[in-house]
Coordinates of C-alpha atoms in Angstrom, one line a residue:
X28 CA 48.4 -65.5 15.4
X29 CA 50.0 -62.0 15.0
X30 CA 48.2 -61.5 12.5
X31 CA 44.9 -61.5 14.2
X32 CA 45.1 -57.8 15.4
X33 CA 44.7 -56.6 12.4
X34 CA 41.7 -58.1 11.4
X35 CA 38.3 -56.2 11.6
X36 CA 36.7 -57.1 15.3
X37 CA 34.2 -58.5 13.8
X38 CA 36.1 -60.9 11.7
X39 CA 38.7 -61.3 14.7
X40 CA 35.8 -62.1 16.9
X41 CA 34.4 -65.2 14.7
X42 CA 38.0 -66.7 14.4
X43 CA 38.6 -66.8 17.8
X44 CA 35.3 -68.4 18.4
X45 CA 35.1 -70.5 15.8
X46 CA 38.5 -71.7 15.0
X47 CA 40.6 -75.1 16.5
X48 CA 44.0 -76.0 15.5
X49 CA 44.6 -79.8 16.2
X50 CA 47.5 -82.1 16.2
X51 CA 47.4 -85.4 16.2
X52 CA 50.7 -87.3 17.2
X53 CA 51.9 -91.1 18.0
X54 CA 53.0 -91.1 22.1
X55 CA 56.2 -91.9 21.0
X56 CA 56.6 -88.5 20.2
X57 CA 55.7 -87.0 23.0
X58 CA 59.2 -84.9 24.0
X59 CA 58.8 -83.1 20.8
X60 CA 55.0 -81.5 22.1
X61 CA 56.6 -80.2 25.2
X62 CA 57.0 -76.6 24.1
X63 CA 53.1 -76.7 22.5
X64 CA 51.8 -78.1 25.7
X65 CA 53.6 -75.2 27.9
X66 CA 52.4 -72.6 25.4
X67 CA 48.4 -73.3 26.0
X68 CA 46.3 -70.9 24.1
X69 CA 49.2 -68.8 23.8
X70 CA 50.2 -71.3 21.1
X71 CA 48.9 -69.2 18.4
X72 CA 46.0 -67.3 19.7
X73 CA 43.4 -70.0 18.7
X74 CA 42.2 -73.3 20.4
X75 CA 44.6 -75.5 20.1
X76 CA 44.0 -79.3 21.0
X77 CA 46.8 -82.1 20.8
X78 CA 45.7 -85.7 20.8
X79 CA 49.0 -87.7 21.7
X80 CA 48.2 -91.0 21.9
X81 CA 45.7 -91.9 24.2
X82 CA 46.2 -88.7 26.4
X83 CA 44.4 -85.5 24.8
X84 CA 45.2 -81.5 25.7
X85 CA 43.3 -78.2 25.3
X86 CA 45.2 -75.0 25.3
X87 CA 48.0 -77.2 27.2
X88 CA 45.4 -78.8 30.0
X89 CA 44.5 -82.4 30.1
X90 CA 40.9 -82.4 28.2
X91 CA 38.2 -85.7 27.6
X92 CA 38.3 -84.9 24.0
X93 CA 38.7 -87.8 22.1
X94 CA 39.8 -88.4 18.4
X95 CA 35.9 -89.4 17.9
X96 CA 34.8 -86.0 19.1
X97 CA 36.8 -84.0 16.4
X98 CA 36.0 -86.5 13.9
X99 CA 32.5 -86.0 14.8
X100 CA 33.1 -82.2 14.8
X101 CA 34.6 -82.3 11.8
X102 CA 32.0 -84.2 9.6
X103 CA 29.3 -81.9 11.3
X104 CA 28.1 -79.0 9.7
X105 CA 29.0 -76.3 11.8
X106 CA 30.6 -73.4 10.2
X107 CA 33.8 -73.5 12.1
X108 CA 37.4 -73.5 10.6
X109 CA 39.3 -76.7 11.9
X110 CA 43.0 -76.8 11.1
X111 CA 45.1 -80.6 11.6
X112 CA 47.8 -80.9 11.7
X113 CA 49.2 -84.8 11.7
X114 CA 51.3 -86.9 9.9
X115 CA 49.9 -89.4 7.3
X116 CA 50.5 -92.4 9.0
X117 CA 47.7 -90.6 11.8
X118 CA 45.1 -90.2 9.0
X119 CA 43.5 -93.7 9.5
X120 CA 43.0 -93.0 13.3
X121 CA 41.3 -89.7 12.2
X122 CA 38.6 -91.1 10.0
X123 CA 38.5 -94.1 12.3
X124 CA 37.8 -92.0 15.3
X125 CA 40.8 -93.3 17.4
X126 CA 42.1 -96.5 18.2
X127 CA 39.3 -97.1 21.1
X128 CA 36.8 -97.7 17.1
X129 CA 39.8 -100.1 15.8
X130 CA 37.3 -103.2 15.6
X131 CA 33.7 -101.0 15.0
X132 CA 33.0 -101.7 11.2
X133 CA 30.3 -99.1 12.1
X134 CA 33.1 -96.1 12.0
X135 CA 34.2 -96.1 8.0
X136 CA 37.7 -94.6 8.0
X137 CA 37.0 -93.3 4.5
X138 CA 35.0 -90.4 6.3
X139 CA 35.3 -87.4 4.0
X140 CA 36.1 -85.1 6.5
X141 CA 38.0 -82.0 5.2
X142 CA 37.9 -79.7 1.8
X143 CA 41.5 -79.0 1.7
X144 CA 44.3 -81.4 2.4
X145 CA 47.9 -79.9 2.2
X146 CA 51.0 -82.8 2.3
X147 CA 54.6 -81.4 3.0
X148 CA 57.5 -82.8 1.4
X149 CA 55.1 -84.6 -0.5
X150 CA 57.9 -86.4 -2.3
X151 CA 59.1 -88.4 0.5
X152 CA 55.0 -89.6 1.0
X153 CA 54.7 -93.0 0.1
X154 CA 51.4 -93.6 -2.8
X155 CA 50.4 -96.1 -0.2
X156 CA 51.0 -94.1 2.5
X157 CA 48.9 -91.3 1.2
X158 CA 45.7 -93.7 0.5
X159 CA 44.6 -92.8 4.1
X160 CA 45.1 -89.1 3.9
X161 CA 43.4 -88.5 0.6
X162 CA 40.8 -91.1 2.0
X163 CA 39.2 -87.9 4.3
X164 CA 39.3 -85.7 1.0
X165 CA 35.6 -84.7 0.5
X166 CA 34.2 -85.2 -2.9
X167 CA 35.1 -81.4 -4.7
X168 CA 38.1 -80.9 -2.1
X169 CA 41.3 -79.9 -2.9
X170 CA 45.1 -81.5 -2.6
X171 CA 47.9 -79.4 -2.4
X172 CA 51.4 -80.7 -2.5
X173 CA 54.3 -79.1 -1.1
X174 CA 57.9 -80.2 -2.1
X175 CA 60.4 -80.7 -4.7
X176 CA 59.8 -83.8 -6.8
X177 CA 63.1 -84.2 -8.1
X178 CA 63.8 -85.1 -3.9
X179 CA 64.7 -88.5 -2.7
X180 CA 61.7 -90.3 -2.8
X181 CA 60.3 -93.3 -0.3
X182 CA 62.5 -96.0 0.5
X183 CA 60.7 -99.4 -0.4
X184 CA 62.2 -102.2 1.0
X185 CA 60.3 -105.0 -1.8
X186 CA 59.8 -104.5 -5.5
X187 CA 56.3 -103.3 -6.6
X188 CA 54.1 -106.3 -8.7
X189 CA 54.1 -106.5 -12.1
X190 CA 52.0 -104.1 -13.2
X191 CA 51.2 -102.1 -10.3
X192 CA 55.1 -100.3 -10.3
X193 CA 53.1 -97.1 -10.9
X194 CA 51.5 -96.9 -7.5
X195 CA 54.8 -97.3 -5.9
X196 CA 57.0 -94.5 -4.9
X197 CA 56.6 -91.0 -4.5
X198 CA 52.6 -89.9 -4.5
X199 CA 54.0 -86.4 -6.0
X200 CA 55.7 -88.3 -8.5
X201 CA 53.0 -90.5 -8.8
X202 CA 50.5 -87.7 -9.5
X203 CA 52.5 -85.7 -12.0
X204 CA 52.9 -88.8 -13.6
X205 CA 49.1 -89.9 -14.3
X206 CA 47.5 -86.5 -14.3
X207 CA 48.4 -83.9 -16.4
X208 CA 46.4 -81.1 -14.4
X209 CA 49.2 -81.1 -11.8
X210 CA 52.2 -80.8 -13.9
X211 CA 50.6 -77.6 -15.1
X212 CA 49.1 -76.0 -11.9
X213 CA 52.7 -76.5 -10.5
X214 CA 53.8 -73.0 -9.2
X215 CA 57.4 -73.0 -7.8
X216 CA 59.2 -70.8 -5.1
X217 CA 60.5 -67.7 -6.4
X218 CA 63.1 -67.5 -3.1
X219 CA 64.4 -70.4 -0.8
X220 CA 65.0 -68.9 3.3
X221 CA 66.7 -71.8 4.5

C-alpha cells in the first residue's frame, strides 16, 4: 500500500473505494492470521476481509460477511478490483458460496468468478487439485503460474489409471506438457532475493 501515495488523487481515491483484498483460510489455520487480524485496514491500506472458517473479519473486526456475499460480489458487475487470496483447496467453498450452500445444487461451484487467476509454486499444485481453482476462471481469463517446474512435484499416494497418467502430477508440468503456448510464454527470473 505504499505505493498508493503516489498515485494521482483521483486514481488513489477510486482504489481506496473500490478495492477489497480477501483471504480465505481453513480455521485450522487460524494462529497464522493473527498479525493480519491486529493490522485492520492498516494491513495494506485497502479493505481487507478474512473469512476463517466460519468466523469472517473486516479491517480486523468481526463482520456478517459471508463467503456467499463475496461470491455474490464478485460475479456482479460492479467495477470494483477484488483481490483473493486462498489456497486451492478453498476454491470449491468460493464458487460454492461457503460451506452453509454444501447441499444447494442451486449454487454451481463452477461460477466463473475472476479474469485473472495467479497459482504460486504451481509445481507443487496437484492437476486435481487445480480443477477447482481454474473452475472460477471466466471464459477469456487468464492463468499465470508462478514456480519452477523442474521443483518436487505432488506427492500421490496411488498410481494414476491407465491412460489418464497425464492428468496426474504437477498442473505446471501438466500444462507445459499438453500446450505448447506455455512453454513459450515462459519468462524466468533474471535475479533470485532469497
Amino acid at each position: 500500500a505504499r505505493f498508493l501515495v503516489y498515485l494521482p488523487a483521483e486514481t488513489r481515491d477510486f482504489l481506496l473505494k473500490h478495492t477489497a483484498v480477501s483471504f480465505v483460510a481453513s480455521e485450522s489455520n487460524r494462529d497464522a492470521w493473527d498479525d493480519l487480524l491486529d493490522a485492520g485496514r492498516q494491513y495494506c491500506g485497502f479493505d481487507t476481509e478474512l473469512y476463517l472458517g466460519q468466523a469472517s473479519y473486516r479491517n480486523g473486526t468481526p463482520s456478517t460477511n459471508t463467503l456467499y456475499g463475496l461470491r455474490e460480489r464478485l460475479a456482479g458487475g460492479d467495477n470494483r478490483i477484488e483481490i483473493v487470496f486462498s489456497i486451492t483447496k478453498q476454491s470449491y467453498w468460493i464458487g460454492k458460496g461457503g460451506r452453509a450452500n454444501k447441499d444447494n445444487d442451486d449454487v454451481n461451484p463452477v461460477a466463473k468468478l475472476f479474469d485473472r487467476i495467479f497459482i504460486d509454486e504451481s509445481s507443487q499444485v496437484s492437476v486435481a487439485d487445480s480443477l477447482t481453482t481454474l473452475a472460477l476462471l471466466t471464459s477469456g481469463g487468464r492463468l499465470g503460474l508462478f514456480g519452477d517446474w523442474l521443483q518436487m512435484p505432488p506427492i500421490q499416494s496411488i498410481e494414476p489409471p491407465l491412460g489418464a497418467e497425464h492428468m496426474v502430477g504437477s498442473l505446471h508440468q501438466y500444462l507445459r506438457k499438453r500446450f505448447s503456448e506455455v512453454h513459450a510464454e515462459e519468462a524466468f527470473l533474471k535475479y533470485n532475493y532469497r
